[in-house]
XYZ file of N, CA, C and O in Angstrom:
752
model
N 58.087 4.546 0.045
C 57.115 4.058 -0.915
C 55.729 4.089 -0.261
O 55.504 3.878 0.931
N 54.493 4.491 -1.573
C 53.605 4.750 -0.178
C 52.777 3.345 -0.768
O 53.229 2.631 -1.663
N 51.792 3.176 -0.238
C 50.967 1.567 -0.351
C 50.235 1.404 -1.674
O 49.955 0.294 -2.125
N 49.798 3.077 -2.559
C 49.606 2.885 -3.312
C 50.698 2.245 -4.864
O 50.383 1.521 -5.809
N 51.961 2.903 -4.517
C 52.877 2.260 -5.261
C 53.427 0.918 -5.082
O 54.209 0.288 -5.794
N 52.841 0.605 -3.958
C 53.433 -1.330 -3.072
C 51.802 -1.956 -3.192
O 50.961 -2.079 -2.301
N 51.718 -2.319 -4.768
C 50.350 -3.096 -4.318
C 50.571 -4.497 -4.370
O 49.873 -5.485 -4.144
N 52.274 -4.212 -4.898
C 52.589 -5.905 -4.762
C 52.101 -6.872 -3.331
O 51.728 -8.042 -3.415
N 52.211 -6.029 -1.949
C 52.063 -6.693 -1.015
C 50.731 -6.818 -0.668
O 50.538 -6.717 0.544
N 49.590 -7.038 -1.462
C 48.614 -7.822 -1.808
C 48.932 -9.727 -2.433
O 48.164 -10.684 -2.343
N 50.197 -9.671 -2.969
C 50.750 -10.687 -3.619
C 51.371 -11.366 -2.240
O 50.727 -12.380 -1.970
N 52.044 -11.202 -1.637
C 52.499 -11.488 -0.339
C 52.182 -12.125 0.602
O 51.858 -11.619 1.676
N 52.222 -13.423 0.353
C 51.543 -14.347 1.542
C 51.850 -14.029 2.734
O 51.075 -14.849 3.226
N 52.322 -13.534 3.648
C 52.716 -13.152 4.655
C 52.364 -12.079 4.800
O 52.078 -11.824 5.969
N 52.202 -10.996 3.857
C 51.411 -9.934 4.407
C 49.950 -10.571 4.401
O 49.137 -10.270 5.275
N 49.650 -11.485 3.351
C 48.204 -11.648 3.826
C 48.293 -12.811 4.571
O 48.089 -13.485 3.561
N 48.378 -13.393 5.169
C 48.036 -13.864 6.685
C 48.416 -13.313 7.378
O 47.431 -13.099 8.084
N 49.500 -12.647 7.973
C 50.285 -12.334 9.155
C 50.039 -10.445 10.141
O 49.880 -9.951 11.258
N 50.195 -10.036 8.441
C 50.764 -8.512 8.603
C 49.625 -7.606 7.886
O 49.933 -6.461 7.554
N 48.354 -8.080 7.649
C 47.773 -6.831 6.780
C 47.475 -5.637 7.874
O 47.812 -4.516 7.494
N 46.946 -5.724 9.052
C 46.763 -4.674 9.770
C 47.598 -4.248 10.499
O 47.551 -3.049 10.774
N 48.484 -4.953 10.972
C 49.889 -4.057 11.322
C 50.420 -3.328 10.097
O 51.053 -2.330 10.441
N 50.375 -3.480 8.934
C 51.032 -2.953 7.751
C 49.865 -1.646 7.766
O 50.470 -0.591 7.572
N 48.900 -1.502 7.880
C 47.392 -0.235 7.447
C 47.660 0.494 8.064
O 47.935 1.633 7.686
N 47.685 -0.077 9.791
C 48.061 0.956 11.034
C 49.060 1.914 10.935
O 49.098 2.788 11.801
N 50.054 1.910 9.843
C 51.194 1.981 9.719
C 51.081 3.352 8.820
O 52.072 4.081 8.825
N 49.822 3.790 7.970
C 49.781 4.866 6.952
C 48.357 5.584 7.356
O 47.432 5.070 7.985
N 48.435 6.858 6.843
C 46.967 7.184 7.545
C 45.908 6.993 6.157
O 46.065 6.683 4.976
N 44.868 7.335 6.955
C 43.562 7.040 6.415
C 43.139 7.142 4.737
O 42.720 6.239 4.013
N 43.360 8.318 4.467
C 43.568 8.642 2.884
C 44.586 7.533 2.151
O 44.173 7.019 1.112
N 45.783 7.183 2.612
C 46.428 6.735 1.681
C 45.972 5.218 1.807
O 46.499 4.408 1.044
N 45.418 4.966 2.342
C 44.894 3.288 3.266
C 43.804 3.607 1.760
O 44.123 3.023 0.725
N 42.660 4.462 1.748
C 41.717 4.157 0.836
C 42.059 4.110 -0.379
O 41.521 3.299 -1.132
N 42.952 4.908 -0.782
C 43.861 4.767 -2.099
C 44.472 3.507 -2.542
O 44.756 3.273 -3.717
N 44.604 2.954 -1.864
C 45.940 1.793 -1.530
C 44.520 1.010 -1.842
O 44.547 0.423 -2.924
N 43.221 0.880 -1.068
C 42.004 -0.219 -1.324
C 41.499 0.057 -2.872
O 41.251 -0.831 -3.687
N 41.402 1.431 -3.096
C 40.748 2.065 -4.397
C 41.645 1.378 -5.574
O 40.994 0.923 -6.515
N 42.976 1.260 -5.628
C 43.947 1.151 -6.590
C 43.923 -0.838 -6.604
O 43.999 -1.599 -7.568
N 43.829 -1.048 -5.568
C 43.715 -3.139 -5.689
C 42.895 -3.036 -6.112
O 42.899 -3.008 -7.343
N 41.947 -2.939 -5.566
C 40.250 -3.741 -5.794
C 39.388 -3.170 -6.711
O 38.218 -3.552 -6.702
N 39.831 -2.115 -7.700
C 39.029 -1.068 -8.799
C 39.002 -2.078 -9.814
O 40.068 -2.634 -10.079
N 38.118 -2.358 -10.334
C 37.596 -2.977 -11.271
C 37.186 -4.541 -10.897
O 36.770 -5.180 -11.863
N 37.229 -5.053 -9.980
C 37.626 -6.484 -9.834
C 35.529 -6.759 -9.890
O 34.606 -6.197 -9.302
N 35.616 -8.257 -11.244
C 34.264 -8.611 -11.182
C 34.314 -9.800 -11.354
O 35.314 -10.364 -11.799
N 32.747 -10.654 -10.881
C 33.118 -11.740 -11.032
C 31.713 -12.127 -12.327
O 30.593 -11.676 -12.564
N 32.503 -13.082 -12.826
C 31.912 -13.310 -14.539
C 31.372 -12.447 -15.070
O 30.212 -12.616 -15.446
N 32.058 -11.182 -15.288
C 31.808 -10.389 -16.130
C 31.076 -8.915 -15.161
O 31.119 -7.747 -15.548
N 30.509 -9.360 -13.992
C 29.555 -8.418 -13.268
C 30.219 -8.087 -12.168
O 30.753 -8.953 -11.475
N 30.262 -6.985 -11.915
C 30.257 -5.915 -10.892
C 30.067 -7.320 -9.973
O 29.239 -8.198 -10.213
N 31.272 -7.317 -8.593
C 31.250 -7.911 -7.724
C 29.941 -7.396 -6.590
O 29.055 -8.105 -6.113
N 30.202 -5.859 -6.366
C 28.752 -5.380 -5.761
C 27.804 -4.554 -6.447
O 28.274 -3.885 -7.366
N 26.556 -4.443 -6.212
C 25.437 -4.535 -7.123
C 24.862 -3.466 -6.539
O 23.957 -3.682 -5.733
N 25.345 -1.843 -6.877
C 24.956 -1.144 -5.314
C 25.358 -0.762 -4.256
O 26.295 -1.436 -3.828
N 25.057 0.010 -3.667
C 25.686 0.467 -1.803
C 24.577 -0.603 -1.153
O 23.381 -0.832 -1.333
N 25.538 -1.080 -0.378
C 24.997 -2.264 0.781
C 25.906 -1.277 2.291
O 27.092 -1.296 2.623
N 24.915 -0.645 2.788
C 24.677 -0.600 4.221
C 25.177 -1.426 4.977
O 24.502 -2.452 5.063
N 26.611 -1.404 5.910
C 27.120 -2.194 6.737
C 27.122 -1.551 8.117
O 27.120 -0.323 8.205
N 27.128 -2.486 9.424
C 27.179 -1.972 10.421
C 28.983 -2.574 11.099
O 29.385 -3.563 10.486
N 29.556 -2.268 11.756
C 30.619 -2.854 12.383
C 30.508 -2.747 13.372
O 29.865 -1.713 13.555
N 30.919 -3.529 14.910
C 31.091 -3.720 15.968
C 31.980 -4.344 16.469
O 32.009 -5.572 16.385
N 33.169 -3.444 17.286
C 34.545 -3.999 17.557
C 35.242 -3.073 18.292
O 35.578 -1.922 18.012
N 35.453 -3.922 19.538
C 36.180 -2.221 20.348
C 37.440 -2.363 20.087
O 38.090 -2.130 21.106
N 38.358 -2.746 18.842
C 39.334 -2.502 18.711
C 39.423 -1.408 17.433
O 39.130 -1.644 16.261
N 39.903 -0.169 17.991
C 39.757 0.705 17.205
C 40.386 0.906 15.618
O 39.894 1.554 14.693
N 41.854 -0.016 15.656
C 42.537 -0.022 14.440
C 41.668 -1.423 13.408
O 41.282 -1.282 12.247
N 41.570 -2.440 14.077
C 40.754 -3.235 13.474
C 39.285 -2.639 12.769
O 39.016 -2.534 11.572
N 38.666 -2.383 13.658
C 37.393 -0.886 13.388
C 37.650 0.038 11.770
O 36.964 0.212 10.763
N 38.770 0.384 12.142
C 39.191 1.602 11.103
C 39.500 0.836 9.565
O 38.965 0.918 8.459
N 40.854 -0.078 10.224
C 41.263 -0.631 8.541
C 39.788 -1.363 7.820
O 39.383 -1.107 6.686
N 39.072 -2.415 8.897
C 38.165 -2.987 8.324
C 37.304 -2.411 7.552
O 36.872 -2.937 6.526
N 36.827 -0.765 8.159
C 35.890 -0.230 7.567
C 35.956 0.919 6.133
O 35.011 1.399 5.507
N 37.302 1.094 5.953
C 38.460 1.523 4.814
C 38.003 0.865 3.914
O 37.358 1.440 3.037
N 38.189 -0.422 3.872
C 38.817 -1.393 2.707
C 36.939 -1.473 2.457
O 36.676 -0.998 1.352
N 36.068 -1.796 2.972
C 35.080 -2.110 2.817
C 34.376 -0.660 2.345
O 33.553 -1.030 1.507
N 34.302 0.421 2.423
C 34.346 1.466 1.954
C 34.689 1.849 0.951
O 34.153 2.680 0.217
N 35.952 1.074 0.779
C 36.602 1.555 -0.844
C 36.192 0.418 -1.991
O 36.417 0.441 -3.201
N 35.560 -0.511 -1.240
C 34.749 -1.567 -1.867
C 33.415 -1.320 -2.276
O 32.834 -2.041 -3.087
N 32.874 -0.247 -1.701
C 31.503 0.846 -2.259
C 30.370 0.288 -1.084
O 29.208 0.622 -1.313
N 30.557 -0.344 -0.131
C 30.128 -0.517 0.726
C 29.645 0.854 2.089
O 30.585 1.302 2.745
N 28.687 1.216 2.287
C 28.228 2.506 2.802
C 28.551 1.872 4.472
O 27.975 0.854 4.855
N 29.421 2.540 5.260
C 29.976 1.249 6.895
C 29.696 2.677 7.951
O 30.227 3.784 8.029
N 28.672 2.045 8.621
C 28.582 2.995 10.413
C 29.483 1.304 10.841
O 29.626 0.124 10.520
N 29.975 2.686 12.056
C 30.475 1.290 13.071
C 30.394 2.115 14.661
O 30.048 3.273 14.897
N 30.816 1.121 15.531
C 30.596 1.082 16.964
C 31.121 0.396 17.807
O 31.016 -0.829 17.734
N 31.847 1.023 18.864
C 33.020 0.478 19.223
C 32.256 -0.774 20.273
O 32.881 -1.827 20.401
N 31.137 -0.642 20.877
C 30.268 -1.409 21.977
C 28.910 -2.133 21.466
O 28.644 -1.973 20.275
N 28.036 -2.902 22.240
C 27.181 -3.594 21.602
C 26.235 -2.565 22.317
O 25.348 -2.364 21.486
N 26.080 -2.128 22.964
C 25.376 -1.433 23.546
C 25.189 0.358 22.854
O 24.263 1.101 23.178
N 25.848 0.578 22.279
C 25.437 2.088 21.015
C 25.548 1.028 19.953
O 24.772 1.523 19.136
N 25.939 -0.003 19.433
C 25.558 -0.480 18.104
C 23.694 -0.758 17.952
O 22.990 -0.509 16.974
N 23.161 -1.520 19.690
C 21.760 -1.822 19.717
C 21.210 -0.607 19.285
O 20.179 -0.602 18.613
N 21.688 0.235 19.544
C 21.026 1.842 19.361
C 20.964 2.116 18.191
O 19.912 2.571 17.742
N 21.748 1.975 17.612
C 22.085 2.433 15.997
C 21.055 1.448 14.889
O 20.533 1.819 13.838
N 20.996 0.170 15.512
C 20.667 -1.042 14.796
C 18.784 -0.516 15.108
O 17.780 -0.803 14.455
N 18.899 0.087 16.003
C 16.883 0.008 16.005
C 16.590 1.704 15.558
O 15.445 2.147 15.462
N 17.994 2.646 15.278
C 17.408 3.573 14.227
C 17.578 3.478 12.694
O 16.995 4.239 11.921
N 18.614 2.259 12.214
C 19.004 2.074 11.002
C 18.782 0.819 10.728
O 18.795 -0.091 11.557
N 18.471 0.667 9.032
C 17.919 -0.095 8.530
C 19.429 -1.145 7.363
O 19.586 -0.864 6.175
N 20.161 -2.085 7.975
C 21.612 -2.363 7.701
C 21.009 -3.625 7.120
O 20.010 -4.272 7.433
N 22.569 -3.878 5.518
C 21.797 -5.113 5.089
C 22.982 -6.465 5.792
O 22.794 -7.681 5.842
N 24.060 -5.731 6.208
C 24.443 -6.882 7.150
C 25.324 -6.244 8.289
O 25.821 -5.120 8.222
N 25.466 -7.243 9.493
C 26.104 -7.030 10.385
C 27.326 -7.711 11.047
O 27.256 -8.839 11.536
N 28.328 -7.040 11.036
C 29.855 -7.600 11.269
C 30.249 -7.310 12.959
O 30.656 -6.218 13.355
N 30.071 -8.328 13.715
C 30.632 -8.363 15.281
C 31.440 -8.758 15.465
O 31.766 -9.610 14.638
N 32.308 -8.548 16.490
C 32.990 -8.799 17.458
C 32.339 -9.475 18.370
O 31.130 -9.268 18.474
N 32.984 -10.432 19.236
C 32.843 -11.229 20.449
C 33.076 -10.670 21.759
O 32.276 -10.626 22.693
N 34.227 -10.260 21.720
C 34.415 -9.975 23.169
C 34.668 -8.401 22.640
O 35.407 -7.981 21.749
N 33.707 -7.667 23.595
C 33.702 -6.218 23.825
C 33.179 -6.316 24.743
O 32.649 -7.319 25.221
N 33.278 -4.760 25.339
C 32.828 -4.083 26.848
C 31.328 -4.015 26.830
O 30.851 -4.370 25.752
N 30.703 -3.752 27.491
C 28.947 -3.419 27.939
C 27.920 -3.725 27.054
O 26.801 -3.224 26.951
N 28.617 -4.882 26.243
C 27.311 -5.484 25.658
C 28.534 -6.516 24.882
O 29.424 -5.910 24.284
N 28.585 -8.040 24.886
C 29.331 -8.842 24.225
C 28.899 -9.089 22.820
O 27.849 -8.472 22.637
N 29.230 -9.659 21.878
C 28.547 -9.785 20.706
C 28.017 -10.893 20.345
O 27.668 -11.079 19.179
N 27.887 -11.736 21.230
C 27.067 -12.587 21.570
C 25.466 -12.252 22.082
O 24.408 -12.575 21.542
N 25.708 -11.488 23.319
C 24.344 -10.601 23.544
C 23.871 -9.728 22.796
O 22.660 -9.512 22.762
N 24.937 -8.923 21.896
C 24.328 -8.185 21.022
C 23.416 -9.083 19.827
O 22.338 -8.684 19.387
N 24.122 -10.440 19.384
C 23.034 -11.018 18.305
C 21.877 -11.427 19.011
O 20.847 -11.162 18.391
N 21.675 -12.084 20.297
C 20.422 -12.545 20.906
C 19.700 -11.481 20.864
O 18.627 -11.664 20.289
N 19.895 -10.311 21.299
C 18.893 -8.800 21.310
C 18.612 -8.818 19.961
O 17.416 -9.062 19.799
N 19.114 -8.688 19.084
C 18.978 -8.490 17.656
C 17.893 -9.362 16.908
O 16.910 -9.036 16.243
N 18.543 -10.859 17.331
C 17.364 -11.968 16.682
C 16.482 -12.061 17.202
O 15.609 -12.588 16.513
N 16.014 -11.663 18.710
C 14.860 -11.060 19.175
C 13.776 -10.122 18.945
O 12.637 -10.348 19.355
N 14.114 -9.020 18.265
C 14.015 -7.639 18.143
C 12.735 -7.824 17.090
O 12.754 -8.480 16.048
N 11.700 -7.124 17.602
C 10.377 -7.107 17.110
C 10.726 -6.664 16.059
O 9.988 -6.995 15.130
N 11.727 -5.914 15.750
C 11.231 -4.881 14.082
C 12.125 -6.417 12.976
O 13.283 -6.788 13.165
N 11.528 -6.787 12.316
C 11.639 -7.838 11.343
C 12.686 -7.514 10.156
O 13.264 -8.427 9.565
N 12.839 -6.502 9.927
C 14.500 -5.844 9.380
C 15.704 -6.155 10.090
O 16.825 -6.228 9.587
N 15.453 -6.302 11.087
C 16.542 -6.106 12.138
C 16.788 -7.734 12.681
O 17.889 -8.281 12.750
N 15.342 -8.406 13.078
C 15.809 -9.831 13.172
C 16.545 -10.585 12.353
O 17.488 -11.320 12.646
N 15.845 -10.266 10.833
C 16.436 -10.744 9.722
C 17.735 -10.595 9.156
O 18.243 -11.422 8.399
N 18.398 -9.276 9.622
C 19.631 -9.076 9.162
C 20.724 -10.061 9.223
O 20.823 -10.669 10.290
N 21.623 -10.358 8.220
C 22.413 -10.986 8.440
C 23.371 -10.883 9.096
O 23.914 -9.795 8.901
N 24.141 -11.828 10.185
C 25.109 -10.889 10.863
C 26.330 -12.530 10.433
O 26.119 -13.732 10.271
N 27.885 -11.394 10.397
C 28.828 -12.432 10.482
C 29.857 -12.147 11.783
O 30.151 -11.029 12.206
N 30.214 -13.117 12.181
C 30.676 -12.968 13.831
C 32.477 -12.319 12.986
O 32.375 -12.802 11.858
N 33.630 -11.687 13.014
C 34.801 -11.890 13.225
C 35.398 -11.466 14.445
O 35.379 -10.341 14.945
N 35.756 -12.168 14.723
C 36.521 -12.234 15.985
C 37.991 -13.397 16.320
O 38.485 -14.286 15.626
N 38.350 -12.845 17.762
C 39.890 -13.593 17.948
C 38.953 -14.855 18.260
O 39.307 -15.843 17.618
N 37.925 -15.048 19.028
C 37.402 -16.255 19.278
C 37.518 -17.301 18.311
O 36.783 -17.207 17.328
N 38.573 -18.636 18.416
C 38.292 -19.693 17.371
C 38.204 -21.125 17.941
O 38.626 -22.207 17.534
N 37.515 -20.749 19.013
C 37.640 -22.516 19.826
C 35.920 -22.799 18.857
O 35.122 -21.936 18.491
N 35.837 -24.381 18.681
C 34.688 -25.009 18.251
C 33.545 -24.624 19.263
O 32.491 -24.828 18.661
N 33.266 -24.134 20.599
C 32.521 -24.052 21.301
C 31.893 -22.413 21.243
O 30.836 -21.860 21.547
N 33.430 -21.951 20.572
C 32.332 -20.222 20.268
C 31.796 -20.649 18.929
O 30.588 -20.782 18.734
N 32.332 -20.774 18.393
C 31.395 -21.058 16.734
C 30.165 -21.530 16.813
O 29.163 -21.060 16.275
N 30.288 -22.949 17.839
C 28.665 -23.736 18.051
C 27.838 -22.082 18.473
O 27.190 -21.353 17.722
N 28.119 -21.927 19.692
C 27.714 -20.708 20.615
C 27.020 -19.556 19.344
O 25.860 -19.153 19.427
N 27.876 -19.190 18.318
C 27.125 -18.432 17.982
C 26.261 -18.600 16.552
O 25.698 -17.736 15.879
N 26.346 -19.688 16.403
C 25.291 -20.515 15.353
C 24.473 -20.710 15.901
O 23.451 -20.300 15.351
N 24.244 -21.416 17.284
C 23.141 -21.291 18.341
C 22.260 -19.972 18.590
O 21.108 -20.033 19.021
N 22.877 -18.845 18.292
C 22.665 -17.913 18.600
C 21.971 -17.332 17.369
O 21.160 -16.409 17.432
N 22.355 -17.947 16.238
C 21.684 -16.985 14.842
C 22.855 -16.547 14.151
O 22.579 -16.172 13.011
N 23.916 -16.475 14.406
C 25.029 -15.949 13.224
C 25.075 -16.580 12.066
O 25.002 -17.809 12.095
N 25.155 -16.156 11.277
C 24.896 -16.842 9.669
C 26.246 -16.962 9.250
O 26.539 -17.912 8.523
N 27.351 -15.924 9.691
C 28.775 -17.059 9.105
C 29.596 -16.428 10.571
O 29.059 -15.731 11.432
N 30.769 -16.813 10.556
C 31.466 -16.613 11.207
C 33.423 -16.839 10.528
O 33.737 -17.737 9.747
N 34.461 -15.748 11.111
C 35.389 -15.170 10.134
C 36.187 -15.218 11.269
O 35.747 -14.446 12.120
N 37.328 -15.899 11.676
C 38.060 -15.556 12.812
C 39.363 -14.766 12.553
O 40.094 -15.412 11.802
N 39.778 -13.841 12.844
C 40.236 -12.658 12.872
C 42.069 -13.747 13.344
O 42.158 -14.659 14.167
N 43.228 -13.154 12.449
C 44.495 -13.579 12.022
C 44.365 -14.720 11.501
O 43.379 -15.121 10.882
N 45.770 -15.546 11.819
C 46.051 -16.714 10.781
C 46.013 -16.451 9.591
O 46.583 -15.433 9.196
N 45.224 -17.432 8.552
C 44.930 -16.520 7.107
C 43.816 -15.753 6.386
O 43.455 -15.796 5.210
N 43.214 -14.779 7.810
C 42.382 -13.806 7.546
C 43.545 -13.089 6.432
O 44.773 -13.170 6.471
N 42.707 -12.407 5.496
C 42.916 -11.367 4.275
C 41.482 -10.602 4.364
O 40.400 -10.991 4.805
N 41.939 -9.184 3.693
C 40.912 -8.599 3.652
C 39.574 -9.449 2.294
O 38.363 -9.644 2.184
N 40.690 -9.656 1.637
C 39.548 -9.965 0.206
C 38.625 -11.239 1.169
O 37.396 -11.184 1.141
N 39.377 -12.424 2.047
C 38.096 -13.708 2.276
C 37.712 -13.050 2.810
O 36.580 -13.529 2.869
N 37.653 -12.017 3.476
C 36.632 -10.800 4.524
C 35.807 -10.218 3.498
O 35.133 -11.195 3.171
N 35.573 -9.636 3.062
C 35.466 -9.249 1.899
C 34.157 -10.069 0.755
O 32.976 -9.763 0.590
N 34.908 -11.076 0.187
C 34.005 -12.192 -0.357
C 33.214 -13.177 1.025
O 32.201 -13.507 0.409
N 33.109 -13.574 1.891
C 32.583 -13.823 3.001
C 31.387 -12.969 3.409
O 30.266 -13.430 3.624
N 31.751 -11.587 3.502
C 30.450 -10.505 2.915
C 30.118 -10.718 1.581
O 29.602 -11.835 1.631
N 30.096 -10.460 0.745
C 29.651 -10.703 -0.305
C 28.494 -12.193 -0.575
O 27.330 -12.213 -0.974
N 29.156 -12.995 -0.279
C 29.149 -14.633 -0.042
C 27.739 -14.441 0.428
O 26.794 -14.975 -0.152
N 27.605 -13.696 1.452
C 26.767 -14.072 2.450
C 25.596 -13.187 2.144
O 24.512 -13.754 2.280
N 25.551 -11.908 1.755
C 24.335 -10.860 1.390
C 23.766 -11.556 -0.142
O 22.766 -11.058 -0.659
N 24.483 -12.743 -0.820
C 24.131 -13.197 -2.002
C 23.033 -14.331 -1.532
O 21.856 -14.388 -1.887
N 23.549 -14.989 -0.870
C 22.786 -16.015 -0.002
C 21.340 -15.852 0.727
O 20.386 -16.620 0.605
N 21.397 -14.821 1.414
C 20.500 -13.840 2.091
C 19.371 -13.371 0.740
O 18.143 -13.309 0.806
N 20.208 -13.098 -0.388
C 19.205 -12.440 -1.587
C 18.718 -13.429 -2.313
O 17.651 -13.188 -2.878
N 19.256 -14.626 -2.485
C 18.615 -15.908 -2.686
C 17.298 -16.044 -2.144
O 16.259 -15.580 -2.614
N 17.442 -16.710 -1.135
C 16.626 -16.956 -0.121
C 15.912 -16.363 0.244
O 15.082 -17.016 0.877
N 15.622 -14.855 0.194
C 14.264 -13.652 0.129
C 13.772 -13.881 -1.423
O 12.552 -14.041 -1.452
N 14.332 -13.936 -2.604
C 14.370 -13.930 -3.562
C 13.384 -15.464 -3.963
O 12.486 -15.360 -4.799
N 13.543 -16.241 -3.578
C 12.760 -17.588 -3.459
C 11.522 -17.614 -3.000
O 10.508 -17.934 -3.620
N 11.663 -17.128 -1.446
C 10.202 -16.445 -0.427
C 9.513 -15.574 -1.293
O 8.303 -15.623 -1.072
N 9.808 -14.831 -2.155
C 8.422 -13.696 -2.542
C 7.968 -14.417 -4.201
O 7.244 -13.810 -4.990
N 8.547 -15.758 -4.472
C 8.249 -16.424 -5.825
C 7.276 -17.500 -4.965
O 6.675 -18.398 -5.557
C-alpha cells in the first residue's frame, strides 16, 4: 500500500506522536509529496486558504531525513523551503536571501543554532534581523527554551513526543500571522 492510499495514518495517534518520520523515511520523495498533496489539499481555516501565497522558508538541521521529510510536507503545503544542513552555509544563504521565516536546529556542527540566531538578530540588514525564526529541536530542558528566547527565537517546537507535522505546520503558520499582525499595526 503506498501512503497515498494509507492516509488513514494521519488518523493514528501513534503514528502522530511516535512514528511520522520513521514512517516518510520509509518511501521516497515523490510518493512522500503525494501522500502531503492528498492530506492537506484543500484544508482552510474559516473559509480561507490556510496560506495566503508562497512564504519563503529557510531550514537548518544536520539531520538529513528530518531536513528532507520536514521540507516535503512544507512544500506540499505551498511553502517555497531552501535548507542547510550547518549554521554556517545557512549564515550565507540568510545574507543572500530574503526568507519570511526561519526553522533551526540546536545542536549542529560549525555553527550551533543558537549562534546562528545571535548572528542573525545582530545582522545589520533589517530583513534578516527581523525574520522570524522558530527553534525545533531534540533540545527540551526549560534552560534551552529560556536560552533561546534570550536569544530572540519567537517560538520554539521540540522535535518527538507529540510533534505532528500539522502542530509543525500551524506553529508556522501561527507564527508568520503574528509577525503580519504586528508589521501590520507598525505601518497604521
Amino acid at each position: 500500500m503506498t501512503l497515498v492510499e494509507n492516509t488513514n495514518l494521519l488518523k493514528d495517534s501513534a503514528f502522530l506522536r511516535n512514528d511520522f518520520f520513521k514512517e516518510i523515511e520509509k518511501h521516497e520523495p515523490k510518493e512522500v509529496v503525494a501522500f502531503f498533496d492528498t492530506c492537506f489539499s484543500g484544508f482552510t481555516r474559516n473559509g480561507e486558504s490556510i496560506i495566503e501565497g508562497d512564504r519563503d522558508l529557510v531550514i537548518v538541521d544536520d539531520e538529513t531525513n528530518i531536513l528532507t521529510s520536514v521540507a516535503l510536507a512544507l512544500e506540499s503545503e505551498g511553502f517555497v523551503v531552501d535548507t542547510y544542513t550547518n549554521g554556517e552555509e545557512a549564515l550565507v544563504g540568510l545574507e543572500n536571501k530574503e526568507y519570511d521565516l526561519g526553522l533551526f536546529d540546536i545542536k549542529m556542527p560549525r555553527m550551533n543554532g543558537n549562534e546562528l540566531l545571535m548572528k542573525v538578530r545582530s545582522s545589520q540588514k533589517v530583513t534578516l534581523k527581523n525574520m522570524p525564526i522558530i527553534f525545533l529541536t531534540s533540545k527540551d530542558k526549560e534552560v534551552d527554551r529560556l536560552q533561546g528566547l534570550m536569544h530572540g527565537v519567537d517560538n520554539y517546537v521540540t522535535k518527538g513526543g507529540n510533534l505532528t507535522i500539522q502542530i509543525l505546520i500551524e506553529t508556522i503558520k501561527n507564527t508568520l500571522k503574528t509577525i503580519q499582525t504586528i508589521s501590520d499595526k507598525n505601518e497604521n
